[in-house]
Amino acid sequence: MQLKSPFSSGSQVLAGLLLPAVVALSLSVFLLVRNAGGPLELAVLVATVVTLLLAMGAERLWPYRQEWNRAQGDLATDVSSAVVLVAMVDPLLKYLAPIVVVALYAHFNLSGLYATVLGQWPFLLQLFVVTLLIELGRYWAHRLHHQLPSLWWLHAMHHSSPRLYAFNNLRLHPLNYGVSFLVSVFPFILIGVPADVLLGYLAFTQPVVMLQHANLNARHGLLNYVFSTNELHRWHHSTKAGEANSNYGHALILWDQVFGTFRYCKGANAPESVGLFASSQARYPAGASYGAQLVSMFSRRCCVS
Ligand SMILES: [Zn+2]
Ligand SMILES: [Zn+2]
């Protein structure tokens, strides 16, 4: 049974320090590399991988649920999904996006829009504004994946995991990943946001996202009003739709507070169980292979949001 104490233990506080530490470190290193004219993509990649490894290590030290550290027939699906996203889908989107942008410029050229509006602002201010706006796009992309049945068919894959641990962060249908990219990041490429601002956004948010699904018994206190922490995201994976249709935030939780979907219990954020909603459990092949799950999304009997 989960202890619902309003007070945090020493280990919970210690585990909670991981998030601000990695965010601060990632952003600091990014700014140093930028000032030195170094490879920014590499700085983001290192921050992402190091955070993921730290999350996996911290799960062993301070698990929220011991049983979530044991594979439940889901490891192959999560590894397959991660490989497809990281090695195929993400590089493909980065390759195609500039081609599409150039094609669109033949009809309407928006490349100077960003430079005119924000381009002269200090870098950190640009980063702040762009982060808020990309997060707004991600918030609505995620929320619509819950509210529109045709998108829920894609998003059910992410919610089908029977446990929460660092690696199932990367269990996402490729089309779900693509739609989110199209709604959140692509418009900023279209209006000419410089690469260092977009990479700065990733340096700031990737550490948050890599910790978001961690099986970590952490208390984040006031940071729960800023970041989409693993405490908050646990509600989002509840099997009860009333609890799960909340905390849609990608890295920030601001837009949930603005649009009334923020869910946070100061004592303990402990849904009874995580996984698909009851309405989808009977139809979705949660135990099937990654390939079968990919295809099942297009079955008329797939899922109910
Ligand atoms: Zn969701
Ligand atoms: Zn999630």
Coordinates of C-alpha atoms and ligand atoms in Angstrom, one line a residue:
M1 CA 0.0 0.0 0.0
Q2 CA 1.2 3.5 -0.9
L3 CA 2.0 5.7 2.1
K4 CA 0.1 8.9 1.8
S5 CA 2.1 11.1 4.2
P6 CA 1.9 14.9 3.6
F7 CA 5.6 15.0 4.7
S8 CA 8.5 14.2 2.6
S9 CA 11.2 11.7 3.7
G10 CA 14.9 12.5 3.2
S11 CA 15.2 10.2 0.3
Q12 CA 12.1 11.7 -1.4
V13 CA 13.7 15.2 -1.1
L14 CA 17.0 13.9 -2.4
A15 CA 15.3 12.1 -5.4
G16 CA 13.4 15.4 -6.0
L17 CA 16.7 17.3 -6.3
L18 CA 17.6 15.3 -9.4
L19 CA 15.2 17.2 -11.6
P20 CA 16.4 20.8 -10.9
A21 CA 20.0 19.6 -10.9
V22 CA 19.9 18.1 -14.4
V23 CA 17.9 20.9 -15.8
A24 CA 20.3 23.5 -14.5
L25 CA 23.3 21.5 -15.6
S26 CA 22.0 20.9 -19.1
L27 CA 21.1 24.5 -19.6
S28 CA 24.5 25.7 -18.2
V29 CA 26.5 23.4 -20.4
F30 CA 24.4 24.4 -23.4
L31 CA 25.0 28.1 -22.9
L32 CA 28.8 27.5 -22.4
V33 CA 28.9 25.4 -25.6
R34 CA 27.0 28.1 -27.4
N35 CA 29.3 30.8 -26.2
A36 CA 32.3 28.7 -27.3
G37 CA 30.7 28.0 -30.7
G38 CA 30.7 24.3 -30.0
P39 CA 28.4 21.5 -31.2
L40 CA 25.0 22.3 -29.7
E41 CA 23.3 19.1 -30.9
L42 CA 25.9 17.1 -29.2
A43 CA 25.3 19.0 -25.9
V44 CA 21.6 18.2 -26.1
L45 CA 22.2 14.6 -26.9
V46 CA 24.6 14.1 -24.0
A47 CA 22.2 15.8 -21.6
T48 CA 19.4 13.6 -22.8
V49 CA 21.3 10.3 -22.5
V50 CA 23.0 11.2 -19.2
T51 CA 19.5 12.1 -17.7
L52 CA 18.0 8.9 -18.9
L53 CA 20.9 6.9 -17.4
L54 CA 20.6 8.8 -14.1
A55 CA 16.9 8.2 -14.0
M56 CA 17.4 4.5 -14.6
G57 CA 20.0 4.4 -11.7
A58 CA 17.8 6.5 -9.4
E59 CA 14.9 4.1 -9.9
R60 CA 17.0 1.4 -8.3
L61 CA 17.9 3.6 -5.3
W62 CA 14.5 5.3 -4.7
P63 CA 11.7 3.3 -6.5
Y64 CA 8.1 4.5 -6.2
R65 CA 7.0 0.9 -6.7
Q66 CA 9.5 -2.0 -6.4
E67 CA 7.4 -4.1 -8.8
W68 CA 7.7 -1.4 -11.5
N69 CA 11.4 -2.1 -11.7
R70 CA 10.7 -5.6 -13.0
A71 CA 9.8 -6.1 -16.7
Q72 CA 6.2 -7.1 -17.2
G73 CA 6.5 -8.4 -20.7
D74 CA 6.8 -4.9 -22.0
L75 CA 10.5 -4.4 -22.4
A76 CA 10.7 -5.6 -26.0
T77 CA 7.9 -3.2 -27.0
D78 CA 9.5 -0.3 -25.3
V79 CA 12.9 -1.0 -26.8
S80 CA 11.4 -1.4 -30.3
S81 CA 9.5 1.8 -29.9
A82 CA 12.6 3.7 -28.7
V83 CA 14.7 2.4 -31.6
V84 CA 12.1 3.3 -34.2
L85 CA 11.6 6.8 -32.8
V86 CA 15.3 7.7 -32.2
A87 CA 16.8 6.0 -35.2
M88 CA 14.1 6.5 -37.8
V89 CA 11.2 8.8 -37.1
D90 CA 13.1 11.7 -35.4
P91 CA 15.9 11.8 -38.1
L92 CA 13.2 11.6 -40.8
L93 CA 11.3 14.5 -39.5
K94 CA 14.5 16.6 -39.2
Y95 CA 15.3 15.7 -42.8
L96 CA 11.9 16.4 -44.2
A97 CA 11.0 19.5 -42.3
P98 CA 13.4 21.9 -44.1
I99 CA 12.3 20.4 -47.5
V100 CA 8.7 21.1 -46.7
V101 CA 9.5 24.5 -45.4
V102 CA 11.3 25.5 -48.6
A103 CA 8.4 24.1 -50.7
L104 CA 5.9 26.2 -48.6
Y105 CA 8.1 29.3 -49.1
A106 CA 7.2 29.2 -52.8
H107 CA 3.7 30.1 -51.8
F108 CA 4.2 32.2 -48.6
N109 CA 7.6 33.1 -47.2
L110 CA 7.5 33.5 -43.5
S111 CA 11.2 33.1 -42.9
G112 CA 11.7 36.7 -41.8
L113 CA 8.7 36.8 -39.3
Y114 CA 10.6 35.6 -36.3
A115 CA 13.6 37.9 -36.9
T116 CA 11.2 40.9 -37.2
V117 CA 9.2 40.1 -34.0
L118 CA 11.7 38.5 -31.6
G119 CA 15.0 38.2 -33.3
Q120 CA 16.6 41.2 -31.6
W121 CA 15.7 40.2 -28.1
P122 CA 18.3 38.7 -25.7
F123 CA 18.9 35.0 -26.3
L124 CA 17.5 33.9 -22.9
L125 CA 14.3 35.9 -23.4
Q126 CA 13.8 34.4 -26.9
L127 CA 14.3 31.0 -25.4
F128 CA 11.7 31.7 -22.7
V129 CA 9.1 32.9 -25.1
V130 CA 9.7 30.1 -27.7
T131 CA 9.6 27.5 -24.9
L132 CA 6.2 28.7 -23.7
L133 CA 4.8 28.7 -27.2
I134 CA 6.2 25.3 -28.2
E135 CA 4.8 23.9 -24.9
L136 CA 1.4 25.4 -25.8
G137 CA 1.4 23.5 -29.0
R138 CA 2.5 20.3 -27.3
Y139 CA -0.2 20.7 -24.6
W140 CA -3.0 20.9 -27.2
A141 CA -1.5 18.1 -29.3
H142 CA -1.5 15.9 -26.3
R143 CA -5.0 17.0 -25.1
L144 CA -6.5 16.4 -28.6
H145 CA -5.0 12.9 -28.6
H146 CA -7.1 12.2 -25.6
Q147 CA -10.3 14.0 -26.8
L148 CA -10.5 12.9 -30.5
P149 CA -11.2 9.2 -30.9
S150 CA -9.1 8.9 -34.1
L151 CA -6.0 10.3 -32.3
W152 CA -6.6 8.3 -29.1
W153 CA -6.1 5.2 -31.3
L154 CA -2.6 6.4 -31.8
H155 CA -2.0 7.6 -28.2
A156 CA -3.3 4.5 -26.5
M157 CA 0.0 2.9 -27.2
H158 CA 1.7 5.3 -24.8
H159 CA -0.9 4.6 -22.1
S160 CA -0.8 0.8 -22.6
S161 CA 2.2 0.3 -20.4
P162 CA 1.3 -1.6 -17.2
R163 CA 3.9 0.3 -15.2
L164 CA 5.8 3.6 -15.2
Y165 CA 9.6 3.6 -15.6
A166 CA 12.1 5.8 -17.3
F167 CA 12.3 3.9 -20.6
N168 CA 8.6 3.8 -21.4
N169 CA 8.8 7.5 -22.0
L170 CA 9.7 6.5 -25.5
R171 CA 6.7 4.2 -26.1
L172 CA 4.8 6.4 -28.6
H173 CA 3.2 5.6 -31.9
P174 CA 5.3 7.2 -34.7
L175 CA 2.2 9.0 -36.1
N176 CA 1.6 10.4 -32.6
Y177 CA 5.2 11.6 -32.5
G178 CA 4.7 13.2 -36.0
V179 CA 1.5 15.0 -35.2
S180 CA 3.0 16.5 -32.0
F181 CA 6.0 17.6 -34.0
L182 CA 3.8 19.2 -36.6
V183 CA 1.7 21.1 -34.1
S184 CA 4.5 22.2 -31.8
V185 CA 8.0 22.5 -33.4
F186 CA 7.3 22.8 -37.1
P187 CA 5.5 26.2 -37.0
F188 CA 8.6 27.6 -35.4
I189 CA 10.9 26.2 -38.1
L190 CA 8.5 27.7 -40.6
I191 CA 8.7 31.3 -39.2
G192 CA 12.5 31.1 -39.1
V193 CA 13.4 30.5 -35.4
P194 CA 17.2 30.0 -35.3
A195 CA 18.5 26.6 -34.6
D196 CA 20.2 27.6 -31.4
V197 CA 16.9 28.7 -29.9
L198 CA 15.2 25.4 -30.9
L199 CA 18.2 23.4 -29.5
G200 CA 18.1 25.6 -26.4
Y201 CA 14.5 24.6 -25.9
L202 CA 15.5 20.9 -26.1
A203 CA 18.5 21.5 -23.7
F204 CA 16.0 22.9 -21.2
T205 CA 13.1 20.4 -21.6
Q206 CA 14.7 17.1 -22.5
P207 CA 16.0 16.5 -18.9
V208 CA 12.4 17.0 -17.6
V209 CA 11.0 14.7 -20.2
M210 CA 13.6 12.0 -19.5
L211 CA 12.6 12.0 -15.8
Q212 CA 8.9 12.3 -16.4
H213 CA 8.1 8.5 -16.4
A214 CA 10.8 7.5 -13.9
N215 CA 9.7 5.0 -11.2
L216 CA 11.1 7.5 -8.7
N217 CA 9.7 8.2 -5.2
A218 CA 10.4 11.9 -5.4
R219 CA 8.7 14.9 -4.0
H220 CA 9.3 18.1 -6.0
G221 CA 7.4 20.6 -3.9
L222 CA 6.9 24.0 -5.6
L223 CA 8.5 22.6 -8.8
N224 CA 5.3 20.8 -9.4
Y225 CA 3.8 24.1 -10.3
V226 CA 6.5 24.7 -13.0
F227 CA 7.5 21.3 -14.5
S228 CA 5.6 18.3 -15.6
T229 CA 7.2 16.1 -13.0
N230 CA 6.9 12.3 -12.6
E231 CA 4.7 13.0 -9.6
L232 CA 2.2 14.8 -11.7
H233 CA 2.5 12.6 -14.8
R234 CA 1.6 9.6 -12.6
W235 CA -2.0 10.9 -12.6
H236 CA -1.9 11.2 -16.3
H237 CA -1.3 7.4 -16.6
S238 CA -4.1 6.5 -14.2
T239 CA -6.6 3.8 -15.4
K240 CA -9.4 6.2 -14.3
A241 CA -10.2 8.6 -17.1
G242 CA -11.3 11.2 -14.7
E243 CA -7.7 11.3 -13.3
A244 CA -5.8 10.6 -16.5
N245 CA -7.4 13.4 -18.5
S246 CA -5.2 15.9 -16.7
N247 CA -1.6 17.0 -16.6
Y248 CA -1.0 17.0 -20.4
G249 CA 2.0 19.2 -20.1
H250 CA 5.1 18.1 -22.0
A251 CA 7.9 19.6 -19.9
L252 CA 6.1 22.5 -18.3
I253 CA 2.8 22.3 -16.4
L254 CA 1.9 26.0 -17.0
W255 CA -0.8 25.4 -19.7
D256 CA -2.6 22.8 -17.6
Q257 CA -3.0 25.5 -14.9
V258 CA -4.2 28.0 -17.5
F259 CA -6.7 25.6 -19.1
G260 CA -7.9 23.9 -15.9
T261 CA -6.4 20.4 -16.3
F262 CA -3.8 20.7 -13.6
R263 CA -4.0 17.8 -11.0
Y264 CA -1.8 17.8 -7.9
C265 CA -2.2 16.4 -4.4
K266 CA 0.3 17.8 -2.0
G267 CA 0.2 14.7 0.2
A268 CA 0.8 12.0 -2.4
N269 CA 0.2 11.6 -6.1
A270 CA -0.8 8.0 -6.1
P271 CA -3.3 6.7 -8.5
E272 CA -4.5 3.2 -7.7
S273 CA -3.2 1.7 -10.9
V274 CA -1.7 2.8 -14.2
G275 CA -2.4 1.7 -17.8
L276 CA -5.2 2.0 -20.3
F277 CA -8.6 3.3 -19.3
A278 CA -11.2 0.5 -18.7
S279 CA -13.0 1.6 -21.9
S280 CA -9.9 0.6 -23.9
Q281 CA -8.5 -2.3 -21.9
A282 CA -10.9 -4.8 -23.4
R283 CA -10.1 -3.9 -27.0
Y284 CA -6.4 -3.0 -27.1
P285 CA -3.7 -5.7 -27.5
A286 CA -1.5 -4.4 -24.6
G287 CA 0.5 -7.7 -24.4
A288 CA 1.0 -8.0 -28.2
S289 CA 4.3 -7.3 -30.0
Y290 CA 5.3 -3.8 -31.0
G291 CA 4.4 -4.4 -34.6
A292 CA 0.9 -5.7 -33.7
Q293 CA 0.3 -2.7 -31.5
L294 CA 1.4 -0.4 -34.4
V295 CA -1.2 -1.9 -36.7
S296 CA -3.9 -2.3 -34.2
M297 CA -4.4 1.4 -34.0
F298 CA -6.1 1.3 -37.3
S299 CA -8.6 -1.3 -36.3
R300 CA -12.1 0.0 -35.9
R301 CA -12.4 -2.0 -32.7
C302 CA -9.2 -0.6 -31.3
C303 CA -9.8 1.7 -28.4
V304 CA -12.3 4.0 -26.8
S305 CA -11.1 7.3 -25.2
Ligands
ZN1 ZN -1.6 11.0 -22.7
ZN2 ZN 3.3 9.5 -20.3

